[in-house]
mmCIF file with all atom_site columns, C-alpha atoms in Angstrom:
data_model
loop_
_atom_site.group_PDB
_atom_site.id
_atom_site.type_symbol
_atom_site.label_atom_id
_atom_site.label_alt_id
_atom_site.label_comp_id
_atom_site.label_asym_id
_atom_site.label_entity_id
_atom_site.label_seq_id
_atom_site.pdbx_PDB_ins_code
_atom_site.Cartn_x
_atom_site.Cartn_y
_atom_site.Cartn_z
_atom_site.occupancy
_atom_site.B_iso_or_equiv
_atom_site.pdbx_formal_charge
_atom_site.auth_seq_id
_atom_site.auth_comp_id
_atom_site.auth_asym_id
_atom_site.auth_atom_id
_atom_site.pdbx_PDB_model_num
ATOM 1   C CA . GLN A 1 1   ? 0.039   0.104  -0.200  1.00 0.00 ? 6   GLN A CA 1
ATOM 2   C CA . VAL A 1 2   ? 1.048   3.898  -0.449  1.00 0.00 ? 7   VAL A CA 1
ATOM 3   C CA . GLN A 1 3   ? -0.380  6.494  1.025   1.00 0.00 ? 8   GLN A CA 1
ATOM 4   C CA . LEU A 1 4   ? -0.302  9.844  0.123   1.00 0.00 ? 9   LEU A CA 1
ATOM 5   C CA . VAL A 1 5   ? -1.236  13.280 1.326   1.00 0.00 ? 10  VAL A CA 1
ATOM 6   C CA . GLU A 1 6   ? -1.518  16.191 -0.980  1.00 0.00 ? 11  GLU A CA 1
ATOM 7   C CA . SER A 1 7   ? -0.692  19.831 0.278   1.00 0.00 ? 12  SER A CA 1
ATOM 8   C CA . GLY A 1 8   ? -0.665  23.768 -1.030  1.00 0.00 ? 13  GLY A CA 1
ATOM 9   C CA . GLY A 1 9   ? -3.741  24.169 -2.880  1.00 0.00 ? 14  GLY A CA 1
ATOM 10  C CA . GLY A 1 10  ? -5.581  27.394 -2.105  1.00 0.00 ? 15  GLY A CA 1
ATOM 11  C CA . LEU A 1 11  ? -6.526  31.007 -4.066  1.00 0.00 ? 16  LEU A CA 1
ATOM 12  C CA . VAL A 1 12  ? -4.341  32.258 -6.172  1.00 0.00 ? 17  VAL A CA 1
ATOM 13  C CA . GLN A 1 13  ? -4.562  35.100 -8.849  1.00 0.00 ? 18  GLN A CA 1
ATOM 14  C CA . ALA A 1 14  ? -4.722  34.471 -12.949 1.00 0.00 ? 19  ALA A CA 1
ATOM 15  C CA . GLY A 1 15  ? -1.269  34.751 -13.853 1.00 0.00 ? 20  GLY A CA 1
ATOM 16  C CA . GLY A 1 16  ? 0.195   33.919 -10.764 1.00 0.00 ? 21  GLY A CA 1
ATOM 17  C CA . SER A 1 17  ? 2.418   30.399 -9.626  1.00 0.00 ? 22  SER A CA 1
ATOM 18  C CA . LEU A 1 18  ? 1.156   27.962 -7.212  1.00 0.00 ? 23  LEU A CA 1
ATOM 19  C CA . SER A 1 19  ? 3.423   24.591 -5.524  1.00 0.00 ? 24  SER A CA 1
ATOM 20  C CA . LEU A 1 20  ? 1.238   21.226 -4.714  1.00 0.00 ? 25  LEU A CA 1
ATOM 21  C CA . SER A 1 21  ? 3.078   18.474 -2.878  1.00 0.00 ? 26  SER A CA 1
ATOM 22  C CA . CYS A 1 22  ? 2.525   14.492 -2.966  1.00 0.00 ? 27  CYS A CA 1
ATOM 23  C CA . ALA A 1 23  ? 3.939   13.144 0.114   1.00 0.00 ? 28  ALA A CA 1
ATOM 24  C CA . ALA A 1 24  ? 4.041   9.584  0.007   1.00 0.00 ? 29  ALA A CA 1
ATOM 25  C CA . SER A 1 25  ? 4.364   6.819  2.231   1.00 0.00 ? 30  SER A CA 1
ATOM 26  C CA . GLY A 1 26  ? 4.205   2.984  2.705   1.00 0.00 ? 31  GLY A CA 1
ATOM 27  C CA . ARG A 1 27  ? 6.616   1.691  -0.155  1.00 0.00 ? 32  ARG A CA 1
ATOM 28  C CA . SER A 1 28  ? 9.724   2.288  -1.670  1.00 0.00 ? 33  SER A CA 1
ATOM 29  C CA . LEU A 1 29  ? 9.329   4.060  -4.331  1.00 0.00 ? 34  LEU A CA 1
ATOM 30  C CA . GLY A 1 30  ? 11.667  3.429  -6.868  1.00 0.00 ? 35  GLY A CA 1
ATOM 31  C CA . THR A 1 31  ? 9.355   1.636  -9.388  1.00 0.00 ? 36  THR A CA 1
ATOM 32  C CA . TYR A 1 32  ? 6.962   3.934  -9.113  1.00 0.00 ? 37  TYR A CA 1
ATOM 33  C CA . VAL A 1 33  ? 5.164   6.421  -11.259 1.00 0.00 ? 38  VAL A CA 1
ATOM 34  C CA . MET A 1 34  ? 4.024   9.208  -9.942  1.00 0.00 ? 39  MET A CA 1
ATOM 35  C CA . GLY A 1 35  ? 0.762   11.252 -11.611 1.00 0.00 ? 40  GLY A CA 1
ATOM 36  C CA . TRP A 1 36  ? -0.636  14.202 -10.957 1.00 0.00 ? 41  TRP A CA 1
ATOM 37  C CA . PHE A 1 37  ? -4.412  14.194 -12.263 1.00 0.00 ? 42  PHE A CA 1
ATOM 38  C CA . ARG A 1 38  ? -7.242  17.228 -11.973 1.00 0.00 ? 43  ARG A CA 1
ATOM 39  C CA . GLN A 1 39  ? -10.978 17.198 -11.997 1.00 0.00 ? 44  GLN A CA 1
ATOM 40  C CA . ALA A 1 40  ? -13.910 19.833 -12.529 1.00 0.00 ? 45  ALA A CA 1
ATOM 41  C CA . PRO A 1 41  ? -17.093 19.007 -11.186 1.00 0.00 ? 46  PRO A CA 1
ATOM 42  C CA . GLY A 1 42  ? -19.097 16.733 -13.352 1.00 0.00 ? 47  GLY A CA 1
ATOM 43  C CA . ASN A 1 43  ? -15.860 15.483 -15.451 1.00 0.00 ? 48  ASN A CA 1
ATOM 44  C CA . GLU A 1 44  ? -13.486 13.182 -15.766 1.00 0.00 ? 49  GLU A CA 1
ATOM 45  C CA . ARG A 1 45  ? -10.347 13.124 -14.153 1.00 0.00 ? 50  ARG A CA 1
ATOM 46  C CA . GLU A 1 46  ? -7.573  14.590 -16.517 1.00 0.00 ? 51  GLU A CA 1
ATOM 47  C CA . PHE A 1 47  ? -4.562  13.723 -16.917 1.00 0.00 ? 52  PHE A CA 1
ATOM 48  C CA . VAL A 1 48  ? -1.708  16.704 -15.747 1.00 0.00 ? 53  VAL A CA 1
ATOM 49  C CA . GLY A 1 49  ? 1.360   15.104 -15.865 1.00 0.00 ? 54  GLY A CA 1
ATOM 50  C CA . ALA A 1 50  ? 3.526   11.575 -14.209 1.00 0.00 ? 55  ALA A CA 1
ATOM 51  C CA . ILE A 1 51  ? 7.017   10.964 -13.064 1.00 0.00 ? 56  ILE A CA 1
ATOM 52  C CA . TYR A 1 52  ? 8.865   7.866  -13.266 1.00 0.00 ? 57  TYR A CA 1
ATOM 53  C CA . TRP A 1 53  ? 10.847  8.297  -9.922  1.00 0.00 ? 58  TRP A CA 1
ATOM 54  C CA . SER A 1 54  ? 13.743  5.918  -10.659 1.00 0.00 ? 59  SER A CA 1
ATOM 55  C CA . THR A 1 55  ? 14.731  8.470  -13.730 1.00 0.00 ? 60  THR A CA 1
ATOM 56  C CA . GLY A 1 56  ? 12.810  12.059 -12.692 1.00 0.00 ? 61  GLY A CA 1
ATOM 57  C CA . ARG A 1 57  ? 11.638  12.067 -15.844 1.00 0.00 ? 62  ARG A CA 1
ATOM 58  C CA . ALA A 1 58  ? 8.114   13.301 -16.621 1.00 0.00 ? 63  ALA A CA 1
ATOM 59  C CA . TYR A 1 59  ? 5.434   13.747 -19.037 1.00 0.00 ? 64  TYR A CA 1
ATOM 60  C CA . TYR A 1 60  ? 2.401   16.782 -19.617 1.00 0.00 ? 65  TYR A CA 1
ATOM 61  C CA . GLY A 1 61  ? -0.765  17.132 -20.437 1.00 0.00 ? 66  GLY A CA 1
ATOM 62  C CA . ASP A 1 62  ? -1.163  19.681 -23.277 1.00 0.00 ? 67  ASP A CA 1
ATOM 63  C CA . ALA A 1 63  ? -3.124  21.408 -21.156 1.00 0.00 ? 68  ALA A CA 1
ATOM 64  C CA . VAL A 1 64  ? 0.061   22.182 -19.252 1.00 0.00 ? 69  VAL A CA 1
ATOM 65  C CA . LYS A 1 65  ? 3.069   21.895 -21.137 1.00 0.00 ? 70  LYS A CA 1
ATOM 66  C CA . GLY A 1 66  ? 5.114   24.379 -20.628 1.00 0.00 ? 71  GLY A CA 1
ATOM 67  C CA . ARG A 1 67  ? 3.313   25.973 -17.460 1.00 0.00 ? 72  ARG A CA 1
ATOM 68  C CA . PHE A 1 68  ? 3.463   22.624 -15.018 1.00 0.00 ? 73  PHE A CA 1
ATOM 69  C CA . THR A 1 69  ? 6.550   20.855 -14.380 1.00 0.00 ? 74  THR A CA 1
ATOM 70  C CA . ILE A 1 70  ? 6.678   17.850 -11.618 1.00 0.00 ? 75  ILE A CA 1
ATOM 71  C CA . SER A 1 71  ? 9.728   16.675 -9.436  1.00 0.00 ? 76  SER A CA 1
ATOM 72  C CA . ARG A 1 72  ? 10.173  14.526 -6.788  1.00 0.00 ? 77  ARG A CA 1
ATOM 73  C CA . GLU A 1 73  ? 12.748  14.520 -4.187  1.00 0.00 ? 78  GLU A CA 1
ATOM 74  C CA . ASN A 1 74  ? 13.689  11.431 -2.780  1.00 0.00 ? 79  ASN A CA 1
ATOM 75  C CA . ALA A 1 75  ? 14.700  12.395 0.768   1.00 0.00 ? 80  ALA A CA 1
ATOM 76  C CA . LYS A 1 76  ? 11.180  13.517 1.326   1.00 0.00 ? 81  LYS A CA 1
ATOM 77  C CA . ASN A 1 77  ? 9.383   11.321 -0.383  1.00 0.00 ? 82  ASN A CA 1
ATOM 78  C CA . THR A 1 78  ? 7.604   14.074 -1.854  1.00 0.00 ? 83  THR A CA 1
ATOM 79  C CA . VAL A 1 79  ? 6.454   14.629 -5.505  1.00 0.00 ? 84  VAL A CA 1
ATOM 80  C CA . TYR A 1 80  ? 5.654   18.247 -6.251  1.00 0.00 ? 85  TYR A CA 1
ATOM 81  C CA . LEU A 1 81  ? 3.832   19.998 -9.208  1.00 0.00 ? 86  LEU A CA 1
ATOM 82  C CA . GLN A 1 82  ? 4.603   23.736 -9.635  1.00 0.00 ? 87  GLN A CA 1
ATOM 83  C CA . MET A 1 83  ? 1.730   25.284 -11.620 1.00 0.00 ? 88  MET A CA 1
ATOM 84  C CA . ASN A 1 84  ? 3.043   28.583 -13.037 1.00 0.00 ? 89  ASN A CA 1
ATOM 85  C CA . SER A 1 85  ? 0.644   30.839 -15.541 1.00 0.00 ? 90  SER A CA 1
ATOM 86  C CA . LEU A 1 86  ? -2.124  29.978 -14.191 1.00 0.00 ? 91  LEU A CA 1
ATOM 87  C CA . LYS A 1 87  ? -5.782  30.213 -15.921 1.00 0.00 ? 92  LYS A CA 1
ATOM 88  C CA . ARG A 1 88  ? -8.982  30.388 -14.803 1.00 0.00 ? 93  ARG A CA 1
ATOM 89  C CA . GLU A 1 89  ? -9.187  26.996 -16.061 1.00 0.00 ? 94  GLU A CA 1
ATOM 90  C CA . ASP A 1 90  ? -7.384  25.749 -13.686 1.00 0.00 ? 95  ASP A CA 1
ATOM 91  C CA . ALA A 1 91  ? -8.978  26.041 -10.970 1.00 0.00 ? 96  ALA A CA 1
ATOM 92  C CA . VAL A 1 92  ? -10.119 22.638 -9.832  1.00 0.00 ? 97  VAL A CA 1
ATOM 93  C CA . VAL A 1 93  ? -9.498  20.149 -7.640  1.00 0.00 ? 98  VAL A CA 1
ATOM 94  C CA . TYR A 1 94  ? -5.937  18.343 -7.607  1.00 0.00 ? 99  TYR A CA 1
ATOM 95  C CA . TYR A 1 95  ? -4.598  14.658 -7.106  1.00 0.00 ? 100 TYR A CA 1
ATOM 96  C CA . CYS A 1 96  ? -1.721  12.703 -6.531  1.00 0.00 ? 101 CYS A CA 1
ATOM 97  C CA . ALA A 1 97  ? -1.681  9.042  -7.927  1.00 0.00 ? 102 ALA A CA 1
ATOM 98  C CA . ALA A 1 98  ? 0.489   6.529  -8.274  1.00 0.00 ? 103 ALA A CA 1
ATOM 99  C CA . ARG A 1 99  ? 1.299   2.818  -10.117 1.00 0.00 ? 104 ARG A CA 1
ATOM 100 C CA . ARG A 1 100 ? 3.790   0.579  -10.356 1.00 0.00 ? 105 ARG A CA 1
ATOM 101 C CA . ILE A 1 101 ? 6.412   0.230  -13.226 1.00 0.00 ? 106 ILE A CA 1
ATOM 102 C CA . ALA A 1 102 ? 4.278   1.717  -16.375 1.00 0.00 ? 107 ALA A CA 1
ATOM 103 C CA . LEU A 1 103 ? 3.401   5.617  -17.127 1.00 0.00 ? 108 LEU A CA 1
ATOM 104 C CA . TYR A 1 104 ? -0.455  5.416  -18.186 1.00 0.00 ? 109 TYR A CA 1
ATOM 105 C CA . TYR A 1 105 ? -2.519  8.853  -19.022 1.00 0.00 ? 110 TYR A CA 1
ATOM 106 C CA . ARG A 1 106 ? -5.631  7.267  -17.694 1.00 0.00 ? 111 ARG A CA 1
ATOM 107 C CA . SER A 1 107 ? -6.686  8.045  -14.288 1.00 0.00 ? 112 SER A CA 1
ATOM 108 C CA . THR A 1 108 ? -8.623  4.409  -13.697 1.00 0.00 ? 113 THR A CA 1
ATOM 109 C CA . ASP A 1 109 ? -4.765  2.839  -14.317 1.00 0.00 ? 114 ASP A CA 1
ATOM 110 C CA . TYR A 1 110 ? -3.389  4.167  -11.292 1.00 0.00 ? 115 TYR A CA 1
ATOM 111 C CA . ASP A 1 111 ? -4.107  2.376  -7.735  1.00 0.00 ? 116 ASP A CA 1
ATOM 112 C CA . TYR A 1 112 ? -3.127  4.777  -4.865  1.00 0.00 ? 117 TYR A CA 1
ATOM 113 C CA . TRP A 1 113 ? -4.952  8.173  -4.624  1.00 0.00 ? 118 TRP A CA 1
ATOM 114 C CA . GLY A 1 114 ? -4.533  11.428 -2.394  1.00 0.00 ? 119 GLY A CA 1
ATOM 115 C CA . GLN A 1 115 ? -7.614  12.803 -1.291  1.00 0.00 ? 120 GLN A CA 1
ATOM 116 C CA . GLY A 1 116 ? -7.495  15.877 -3.577  1.00 0.00 ? 121 GLY A CA 1
ATOM 117 C CA . THR A 1 117 ? -6.248  19.856 -3.057  1.00 0.00 ? 122 THR A CA 1
ATOM 118 C CA . GLN A 1 118 ? -8.423  22.378 -4.611  1.00 0.00 ? 123 GLN A CA 1
ATOM 119 C CA . VAL A 1 119 ? -6.565  24.937 -6.185  1.00 0.00 ? 124 VAL A CA 1
ATOM 120 C CA . THR A 1 120 ? -8.849  28.456 -6.911  1.00 0.00 ? 125 THR A CA 1
ATOM 121 C CA . VAL A 1 121 ? -7.736  31.283 -9.537  1.00 0.00 ? 126 VAL A CA 1
ATOM 122 C CA . SER A 1 122 ? -8.901  34.288 -9.339  1.00 0.00 ? 127 SER A CA 1
ATOM 123 C CA . SER A 1 123 ? -9.345  37.047 -12.233 1.00 0.00 ? 128 SER A CA 1
#
């Protein structure tokens, strides 16, 4: 089992920046892929990006490419989502997720989830 706890959500002005954190516990993450998803009310969870814990290589969804950056910190077992140039459409709930081995883009392919954290963007 992997436990995930997100933090860092909140209110930010459009064009501003916000950083989310996801602290993981329960397993060594060396073989895991850590993903970030987001979900608006009534919509399916959207792939934001994901990172291979072992290599640090990250992949991003088209909607955030060039604005968001995913990184991880081994010593803290934590993955980060740095969000820049925020837009009103980025104002949704963000979830951290984990799965082993391979990187997938569908939320249904991830086994472990955090509780989510709300991001609000004001104009």
